């Protein structure tokens, strides 16, 4: 299996419909991009397929203009219809192999993992990055597993060469520790979406992420 190596920007904001009402998705995506994000995921567990697709079209339009990577959570069909740059699959979503068949070789596929075993299984799949978490306790995902800590992350980092996006309870305060433990990127939902000034928040987060990337010599 050949895997194209994709660069996953070190800060990975996720718009989650449980915190951002559908009517606010355009404004929130715009704020996130104005703050300098290079990638956005749309996660919409509570929306109908139609509403999800509508929001995906909106995020696609805004991200396309600004050359920002757009990833759809869970839904290969919506990623295809909205011409997203990729999809993020969970352990119970469509198998990565089938998703790859539908999406072709150029789209990005991310895959959720929660322990070392899953991470080692994941690297056999036609995916471009894994997510790993939750790193810290989180209220955003109701069925989140036990937090794995940065120790769990560093264990996975030692065994896995593909990009790792750490997720779960990551904030402006703790993100630097997560990046230091070898995450290529930090995904954040609530710390961004509950901010009263999202563009400013993103600017601060981006400075921290970029400083870390420089310290690593541009991993
Ligand atoms: N997967 C593992 S934890 C999580 C997901 C989707 C939620 C992360 O949200 P937050 O608010 O950044 O902790
Ligand atoms: Mg999923």
PDB file of C-alpha atoms and ligand atoms in Angstrom:
ATOM      1  CA  UNK A   1       0.000   0.000   0.000  1.00  0.00           C
ATOM      2  CA  UNK A   2       1.298   3.441  -0.854  1.00  0.00           C
ATOM      3  CA  UNK A   3       0.329   6.272   1.385  1.00  0.00           C
ATOM      4  CA  UNK A   4       0.750   9.863   0.327  1.00  0.00           C
ATOM      5  CA  UNK A   5       2.303  11.871   3.095  1.00  0.00           C
ATOM      6  CA  UNK A   6       0.084  14.851   3.801  1.00  0.00           C
ATOM      7  CA  UNK A   7       0.968  17.814   5.950  1.00  0.00           C
ATOM      8  CA  UNK A   8      -1.568  18.239   8.725  1.00  0.00           C
ATOM      9  CA  UNK A   9      -1.375  21.794  10.094  1.00  0.00           C
ATOM     10  CA  UNK A  10      -0.389  21.827  13.795  1.00  0.00           C
ATOM     11  CA  UNK A  11      -3.660  23.426  14.881  1.00  0.00           C
ATOM     12  CA  UNK A  12      -6.795  21.524  13.862  1.00  0.00           C
ATOM     13  CA  UNK A  13     -10.039  23.342  14.767  1.00  0.00           C
ATOM     14  CA  UNK A  14     -13.264  21.338  14.688  1.00  0.00           C
ATOM     15  CA  UNK A  15     -16.670  22.972  14.349  1.00  0.00           C
ATOM     16  CA  UNK A  16     -19.105  20.807  16.283  1.00  0.00           C
ATOM     17  CA  UNK A  17     -22.835  21.283  15.781  1.00  0.00           C
ATOM     18  CA  UNK A  18     -23.427  20.504  19.471  1.00  0.00           C
ATOM     19  CA  UNK A  19     -21.712  23.799  20.343  1.00  0.00           C
ATOM     20  CA  UNK A  20     -22.332  25.798  17.158  1.00  0.00           C
ATOM     21  CA  UNK A  21     -25.932  25.995  15.925  1.00  0.00           C
ATOM     22  CA  UNK A  22     -26.299  25.371  12.187  1.00  0.00           C
ATOM     23  CA  UNK A  23     -27.217  29.031  11.637  1.00  0.00           C
ATOM     24  CA  UNK A  24     -23.859  30.129  13.107  1.00  0.00           C
ATOM     25  CA  UNK A  25     -21.600  27.735  11.218  1.00  0.00           C
ATOM     26  CA  UNK A  26     -20.777  30.224   8.457  1.00  0.00           C
ATOM     27  CA  UNK A  27     -19.769  32.936  10.909  1.00  0.00           C
ATOM     28  CA  UNK A  28     -17.795  30.531  13.079  1.00  0.00           C
ATOM     29  CA  UNK A  29     -15.935  29.055  10.102  1.00  0.00           C
ATOM     30  CA  UNK A  30     -15.152  32.564   8.855  1.00  0.00           C
ATOM     31  CA  UNK A  31     -13.870  33.590  12.301  1.00  0.00           C
ATOM     32  CA  UNK A  32     -11.687  30.493  12.512  1.00  0.00           C
ATOM     33  CA  UNK A  33     -10.224  31.122   9.062  1.00  0.00           C
ATOM     34  CA  UNK A  34      -9.719  34.818   9.778  1.00  0.00           C
ATOM     35  CA  UNK A  35      -7.719  33.725  12.809  1.00  0.00           C
ATOM     36  CA  UNK A  36      -5.366  31.863  10.493  1.00  0.00           C
ATOM     37  CA  UNK A  37      -6.555  28.242  10.535  1.00  0.00           C
ATOM     38  CA  UNK A  38      -5.207  26.089   7.678  1.00  0.00           C
ATOM     39  CA  UNK A  39      -7.571  23.159   8.298  1.00  0.00           C
ATOM     40  CA  UNK A  40     -11.162  22.821   9.562  1.00  0.00           C
ATOM     41  CA  UNK A  41     -13.269  19.792  10.326  1.00  0.00           C
ATOM     42  CA  UNK A  42     -17.057  19.851  10.415  1.00  0.00           C
ATOM     43  CA  UNK A  43     -18.551  17.464  12.982  1.00  0.00           C
ATOM     44  CA  UNK A  44     -22.340  17.301  13.024  1.00  0.00           C
ATOM     45  CA  UNK A  45     -23.648  14.334  14.969  1.00  0.00           C
ATOM     46  CA  UNK A  46     -26.974  16.027  15.711  1.00  0.00           C
ATOM     47  CA  UNK A  47     -27.796  17.415  12.273  1.00  0.00           C
ATOM     48  CA  UNK A  48     -29.910  15.676   9.663  1.00  0.00           C
ATOM     49  CA  UNK A  49     -28.104  14.594   6.506  1.00  0.00           C
ATOM     50  CA  UNK A  50     -29.582  17.566   4.674  1.00  0.00           C
ATOM     51  CA  UNK A  51     -28.547  20.077   7.283  1.00  0.00           C
ATOM     52  CA  UNK A  52     -25.094  18.523   7.495  1.00  0.00           C
ATOM     53  CA  UNK A  53     -24.715  18.749   3.718  1.00  0.00           C
ATOM     54  CA  UNK A  54     -25.927  22.341   3.673  1.00  0.00           C
ATOM     55  CA  UNK A  55     -23.360  23.277   6.320  1.00  0.00           C
ATOM     56  CA  UNK A  56     -20.673  21.334   4.453  1.00  0.00           C
ATOM     57  CA  UNK A  57     -21.375  23.345   1.290  1.00  0.00           C
ATOM     58  CA  UNK A  58     -21.027  26.549   3.307  1.00  0.00           C
ATOM     59  CA  UNK A  59     -17.732  25.514   4.903  1.00  0.00           C
ATOM     60  CA  UNK A  60     -16.457  24.302   1.522  1.00  0.00           C
ATOM     61  CA  UNK A  61     -17.198  27.651  -0.091  1.00  0.00           C
ATOM     62  CA  UNK A  62     -15.388  29.615   2.608  1.00  0.00           C
ATOM     63  CA  UNK A  63     -12.411  27.253   2.847  1.00  0.00           C
ATOM     64  CA  UNK A  64     -11.937  26.947  -0.918  1.00  0.00           C
ATOM     65  CA  UNK A  65     -11.514  30.708  -1.339  1.00  0.00           C
ATOM     66  CA  UNK A  66      -8.809  30.734   1.318  1.00  0.00           C
ATOM     67  CA  UNK A  67      -7.044  27.495   0.495  1.00  0.00           C
ATOM     68  CA  UNK A  68      -7.936  25.915   3.829  1.00  0.00           C
ATOM     69  CA  UNK A  69      -8.178  22.100   4.093  1.00  0.00           C
ATOM     70  CA  UNK A  70     -11.761  20.994   4.756  1.00  0.00           C
ATOM     71  CA  UNK A  71     -12.443  17.641   6.418  1.00  0.00           C
ATOM     72  CA  UNK A  72     -15.928  16.164   6.967  1.00  0.00           C
ATOM     73  CA  UNK A  73     -16.427  14.025  10.055  1.00  0.00           C
ATOM     74  CA  UNK A  74     -17.916  10.517   9.670  1.00  0.00           C
ATOM     75  CA  UNK A  75     -19.636  10.901   6.298  1.00  0.00           C
ATOM     76  CA  UNK A  76     -17.934   9.868   3.072  1.00  0.00           C
ATOM     77  CA  UNK A  77     -21.068  10.708   1.075  1.00  0.00           C
ATOM     78  CA  UNK A  78     -21.180  14.264   2.367  1.00  0.00           C
ATOM     79  CA  UNK A  79     -17.433  14.696   1.830  1.00  0.00           C
ATOM     80  CA  UNK A  80     -17.876  13.609  -1.787  1.00  0.00           C
ATOM     81  CA  UNK A  81     -20.931  15.694  -2.556  1.00  0.00           C
ATOM     82  CA  UNK A  82     -19.481  18.831  -0.953  1.00  0.00           C
ATOM     83  CA  UNK A  83     -16.067  18.200  -2.548  1.00  0.00           C
ATOM     84  CA  UNK A  84     -14.303  18.341   0.800  1.00  0.00           C
ATOM     85  CA  UNK A  85     -10.591  17.618   0.941  1.00  0.00           C
ATOM     86  CA  UNK A  86     -11.186  14.557   3.032  1.00  0.00           C
ATOM     87  CA  UNK A  87     -13.066  12.674   5.679  1.00  0.00           C
ATOM     88  CA  UNK A  88     -12.412  11.704   9.273  1.00  0.00           C
ATOM     89  CA  UNK A  89     -13.592   8.183  10.066  1.00  0.00           C
ATOM     90  CA  UNK A  90     -14.308   6.605  13.428  1.00  0.00           C
ATOM     91  CA  UNK A  91     -13.879   2.945  14.279  1.00  0.00           C
ATOM     92  CA  UNK A  92     -17.546   2.283  13.423  1.00  0.00           C
ATOM     93  CA  UNK A  93     -17.819   4.356  10.268  1.00  0.00           C
ATOM     94  CA  UNK A  94     -17.327   2.960   6.748  1.00  0.00           C
ATOM     95  CA  UNK A  95     -14.102   0.932   6.513  1.00  0.00           C
ATOM     96  CA  UNK A  96     -11.106   3.000   5.388  1.00  0.00           C
ATOM     97  CA  UNK A  97     -10.538   0.714   2.409  1.00  0.00           C
ATOM     98  CA  UNK A  98     -14.040   1.340   1.041  1.00  0.00           C
ATOM     99  CA  UNK A  99     -13.798   5.047   1.809  1.00  0.00           C
ATOM    100  CA  UNK A 100     -10.529   5.195  -0.128  1.00  0.00           C
ATOM    101  CA  UNK A 101     -12.140   3.409  -3.057  1.00  0.00           C
ATOM    102  CA  UNK A 102     -14.891   6.020  -3.169  1.00  0.00           C
ATOM    103  CA  UNK A 103     -12.720   9.056  -2.516  1.00  0.00           C
ATOM    104  CA  UNK A 104      -9.720   8.219  -4.687  1.00  0.00           C
ATOM    105  CA  UNK A 105      -6.049   8.528  -3.846  1.00  0.00           C
ATOM    106  CA  UNK A 106      -5.853  12.308  -3.499  1.00  0.00           C
ATOM    107  CA  UNK A 107      -8.338  12.896  -0.692  1.00  0.00           C
ATOM    108  CA  UNK A 108      -7.266  12.883   2.934  1.00  0.00           C
ATOM    109  CA  UNK A 109      -8.565  10.162   5.231  1.00  0.00           C
ATOM    110  CA  UNK A 110      -8.172  10.482   8.994  1.00  0.00           C
ATOM    111  CA  UNK A 111      -8.971   7.668  11.398  1.00  0.00           C
ATOM    112  CA  UNK A 112      -9.794   7.750  15.118  1.00  0.00           C
ATOM    113  CA  UNK A 113      -7.730   5.640  17.496  1.00  0.00           C
ATOM    114  CA  UNK A 114      -7.912   5.376  21.276  1.00  0.00           C
ATOM    115  CA  UNK A 115      -5.075   3.057  22.251  1.00  0.00           C
ATOM    116  CA  UNK A 116      -1.826   1.615  20.949  1.00  0.00           C
ATOM    117  CA  UNK A 117      -3.486  -1.492  19.526  1.00  0.00           C
ATOM    118  CA  UNK A 118      -5.878   0.568  17.413  1.00  0.00           C
ATOM    119  CA  UNK A 119      -3.050   2.838  16.289  1.00  0.00           C
ATOM    120  CA  UNK A 120      -0.987  -0.156  15.161  1.00  0.00           C
ATOM    121  CA  UNK A 121      -3.982  -1.566  13.275  1.00  0.00           C
ATOM    122  CA  UNK A 122      -4.662   1.833  11.719  1.00  0.00           C
ATOM    123  CA  UNK A 123      -1.259   2.130  10.082  1.00  0.00           C
ATOM    124  CA  UNK A 124      -2.104  -0.880   7.920  1.00  0.00           C
ATOM    125  CA  UNK A 125      -5.052   1.046   6.458  1.00  0.00           C
ATOM    126  CA  UNK A 126      -5.117   3.412   3.464  1.00  0.00           C
ATOM    127  CA  UNK A 127      -5.346   6.502   5.659  1.00  0.00           C
ATOM    128  CA  UNK A 128      -3.255   9.667   5.892  1.00  0.00           C
ATOM    129  CA  UNK A 129      -3.336  10.433   9.609  1.00  0.00           C
ATOM    130  CA  UNK A 130      -4.683   9.076  12.857  1.00  0.00           C
ATOM    131  CA  UNK A 131      -6.327  10.946  15.657  1.00  0.00           C
ATOM    132  CA  UNK A 132      -5.487   9.771  19.153  1.00  0.00           C
ATOM    133  CA  UNK A 133      -7.416  10.511  22.310  1.00  0.00           C
ATOM    134  CA  UNK A 134      -8.981  11.594  24.415  1.00  0.00           C
ATOM    135  CA  UNK A 135      -5.757  12.942  25.830  1.00  0.00           C
ATOM    136  CA  UNK A 136      -7.498  14.758  28.711  1.00  0.00           C
ATOM    137  CA  UNK A 137     -11.041  14.611  30.125  1.00  0.00           C
ATOM    138  CA  UNK A 138     -13.587  16.216  27.806  1.00  0.00           C
ATOM    139  CA  UNK A 139     -17.271  17.077  27.996  1.00  0.00           C
ATOM    140  CA  UNK A 140     -17.636  17.480  24.250  1.00  0.00           C
ATOM    141  CA  UNK A 141     -17.830  13.773  23.369  1.00  0.00           C
ATOM    142  CA  UNK A 142     -20.410  11.980  25.487  1.00  0.00           C
ATOM    143  CA  UNK A 143     -19.034   8.485  24.924  1.00  0.00           C
ATOM    144  CA  UNK A 144     -15.387   9.492  25.188  1.00  0.00           C
ATOM    145  CA  UNK A 145     -13.106   6.774  26.530  1.00  0.00           C
ATOM    146  CA  UNK A 146     -10.802   7.081  29.538  1.00  0.00           C
ATOM    147  CA  UNK A 147      -8.233   9.832  28.986  1.00  0.00           C
ATOM    148  CA  UNK A 148      -4.922   8.462  27.749  1.00  0.00           C
ATOM    149  CA  UNK A 149      -2.756  11.351  28.923  1.00  0.00           C
ATOM    150  CA  UNK A 150       0.347  12.587  27.203  1.00  0.00           C
ATOM    151  CA  UNK A 151       2.030   9.366  28.313  1.00  0.00           C
ATOM    152  CA  UNK A 152      -0.359   7.359  26.135  1.00  0.00           C
ATOM    153  CA  UNK A 153       0.343   9.745  23.293  1.00  0.00           C
ATOM    154  CA  UNK A 154       4.097   9.416  23.576  1.00  0.00           C
ATOM    155  CA  UNK A 155       3.770   5.619  23.542  1.00  0.00           C
ATOM    156  CA  UNK A 156       1.839   5.805  20.262  1.00  0.00           C
ATOM    157  CA  UNK A 157       4.284   8.365  18.857  1.00  0.00           C
ATOM    158  CA  UNK A 158       7.153   5.916  19.354  1.00  0.00           C
ATOM    159  CA  UNK A 159       5.346   3.229  17.349  1.00  0.00           C
ATOM    160  CA  UNK A 160       3.637   5.169  14.580  1.00  0.00           C
ATOM    161  CA  UNK A 161       5.243   7.209  11.811  1.00  0.00           C
ATOM    162  CA  UNK A 162       2.166   8.728  10.193  1.00  0.00           C
ATOM    163  CA  UNK A 163       0.825  12.104  11.357  1.00  0.00           C
ATOM    164  CA  UNK A 164      -0.918  12.042  14.747  1.00  0.00           C
ATOM    165  CA  UNK A 165      -3.661  14.516  15.598  1.00  0.00           C
ATOM    166  CA  UNK A 166      -4.177  14.564  19.365  1.00  0.00           C
ATOM    167  CA  UNK A 167      -7.709  15.254  20.589  1.00  0.00           C
ATOM    168  CA  UNK A 168      -9.730  15.565  23.776  1.00  0.00           C
ATOM    169  CA  UNK A 169      -9.566  18.297  26.405  1.00  0.00           C
ATOM    170  CA  UNK A 170      -6.802  20.170  24.613  1.00  0.00           C
ATOM    171  CA  UNK A 171      -6.653  23.880  25.365  1.00  0.00           C
ATOM    172  CA  UNK A 172      -4.495  26.928  24.860  1.00  0.00           C
ATOM    173  CA  UNK A 173      -2.845  26.127  28.208  1.00  0.00           C
ATOM    174  CA  UNK A 174      -1.984  22.467  27.712  1.00  0.00           C
ATOM    175  CA  UNK A 175      -1.459  22.267  23.929  1.00  0.00           C
ATOM    176  CA  UNK A 176       2.274  22.870  24.114  1.00  0.00           C
ATOM    177  CA  UNK A 177       2.769  19.736  26.247  1.00  0.00           C
ATOM    178  CA  UNK A 178       0.772  17.690  23.757  1.00  0.00           C
ATOM    179  CA  UNK A 179       2.839  18.959  20.822  1.00  0.00           C
ATOM    180  CA  UNK A 180       6.032  18.298  22.797  1.00  0.00           C
ATOM    181  CA  UNK A 181       4.989  14.677  23.263  1.00  0.00           C
ATOM    182  CA  UNK A 182       5.066  14.220  19.541  1.00  0.00           C
ATOM    183  CA  UNK A 183       1.603  15.106  18.257  1.00  0.00           C
ATOM    184  CA  UNK A 184       1.848  16.611  14.785  1.00  0.00           C
ATOM    185  CA  UNK A 185      -1.331  18.521  15.391  1.00  0.00           C
ATOM    186  CA  UNK A 186      -3.790  19.345  18.158  1.00  0.00           C
ATOM    187  CA  UNK A 187      -7.534  19.174  17.504  1.00  0.00           C
ATOM    188  CA  UNK A 188      -9.721  21.478  19.557  1.00  0.00           C
ATOM    189  CA  UNK A 189     -13.432  21.923  19.850  1.00  0.00           C
ATOM    190  CA  UNK A 190     -14.706  23.553  23.037  1.00  0.00           C
ATOM    191  CA  UNK A 191     -11.706  25.738  23.813  1.00  0.00           C
ATOM    192  CA  UNK A 192     -12.199  27.417  20.434  1.00  0.00           C
ATOM    193  CA  UNK A 193     -15.978  27.389  20.094  1.00  0.00           C
ATOM    194  CA  UNK A 194     -16.665  28.778  23.591  1.00  0.00           C
ATOM    195  CA  UNK A 195     -14.234  31.637  23.107  1.00  0.00           C
ATOM    196  CA  UNK A 196     -15.800  35.100  23.048  1.00  0.00           C
ATOM    197  CA  UNK A 197     -13.386  36.250  20.341  1.00  0.00           C
ATOM    198  CA  UNK A 198     -12.618  33.335  18.023  1.00  0.00           C
ATOM    199  CA  UNK A 199     -10.273  35.165  15.582  1.00  0.00           C
ATOM    200  CA  UNK A 200      -8.141  36.434  18.473  1.00  0.00           C
ATOM    201  CA  UNK A 201      -8.173  33.038  20.126  1.00  0.00           C
ATOM    202  CA  UNK A 202      -7.046  31.388  16.886  1.00  0.00           C
ATOM    203  CA  UNK A 203      -4.239  33.878  16.474  1.00  0.00           C
ATOM    204  CA  UNK A 204      -2.907  33.021  19.946  1.00  0.00           C
ATOM    205  CA  UNK A 205      -3.260  29.284  19.354  1.00  0.00           C
ATOM    206  CA  UNK A 206      -1.506  29.562  16.008  1.00  0.00           C
ATOM    207  CA  UNK A 207       1.431  31.402  17.529  1.00  0.00           C
ATOM    208  CA  UNK A 208       1.866  28.607  20.093  1.00  0.00           C
ATOM    209  CA  UNK A 209       1.520  25.899  17.425  1.00  0.00           C
ATOM    210  CA  UNK A 210       3.937  27.577  15.016  1.00  0.00           C
ATOM    211  CA  UNK A 211       6.534  28.226  17.726  1.00  0.00           C
ATOM    212  CA  UNK A 212       6.412  24.553  18.565  1.00  0.00           C
ATOM    213  CA  UNK A 213       6.739  23.551  14.932  1.00  0.00           C
ATOM    214  CA  UNK A 214       9.815  25.781  14.597  1.00  0.00           C
ATOM    215  CA  UNK A 215      11.314  24.254  17.752  1.00  0.00           C
ATOM    216  CA  UNK A 216      10.898  20.851  16.132  1.00  0.00           C
ATOM    217  CA  UNK A 217      12.643  22.068  13.009  1.00  0.00           C
ATOM    218  CA  UNK A 218       9.453  21.932  10.938  1.00  0.00           C
ATOM    219  CA  UNK A 219       8.518  18.311  11.493  1.00  0.00           C
TER     220      UNK A 219
HETATM  221  N1  LIG B   1     -12.892  12.536  20.049  1.00  0.00           N
HETATM  222  C1  LIG B   1     -12.192  12.254  21.133  1.00  0.00           C
HETATM  223  S1  LIG B   1     -12.335  13.473  22.307  1.00  0.00           S
HETATM  224  C2  LIG B   1     -13.346  14.394  21.305  1.00  0.00           C
HETATM  225  C3  LIG B   1     -13.538  13.733  20.116  1.00  0.00           C
HETATM  226  C4  LIG B   1     -14.361  14.192  19.005  1.00  0.00           C
HETATM  227  C5  LIG B   1     -13.920  15.702  21.722  1.00  0.00           C
HETATM  228  C6  LIG B   1     -12.897  16.782  21.828  1.00  0.00           C
HETATM  229  O1  LIG B   1     -13.483  18.010  22.175  1.00  0.00           O
HETATM  230  P1  LIG B   1     -12.767  19.065  23.105  1.00  0.00           P
HETATM  231  O2  LIG B   1     -13.841  20.082  23.405  1.00  0.00           O
HETATM  232  O3  LIG B   1     -11.661  19.686  22.308  1.00  0.00           O
HETATM  233  O4  LIG B   1     -12.302  18.352  24.339  1.00  0.00           O
HETATM  234 MG1  LIG B   2     -16.868   9.324  13.585  1.00  0.00          MG
END
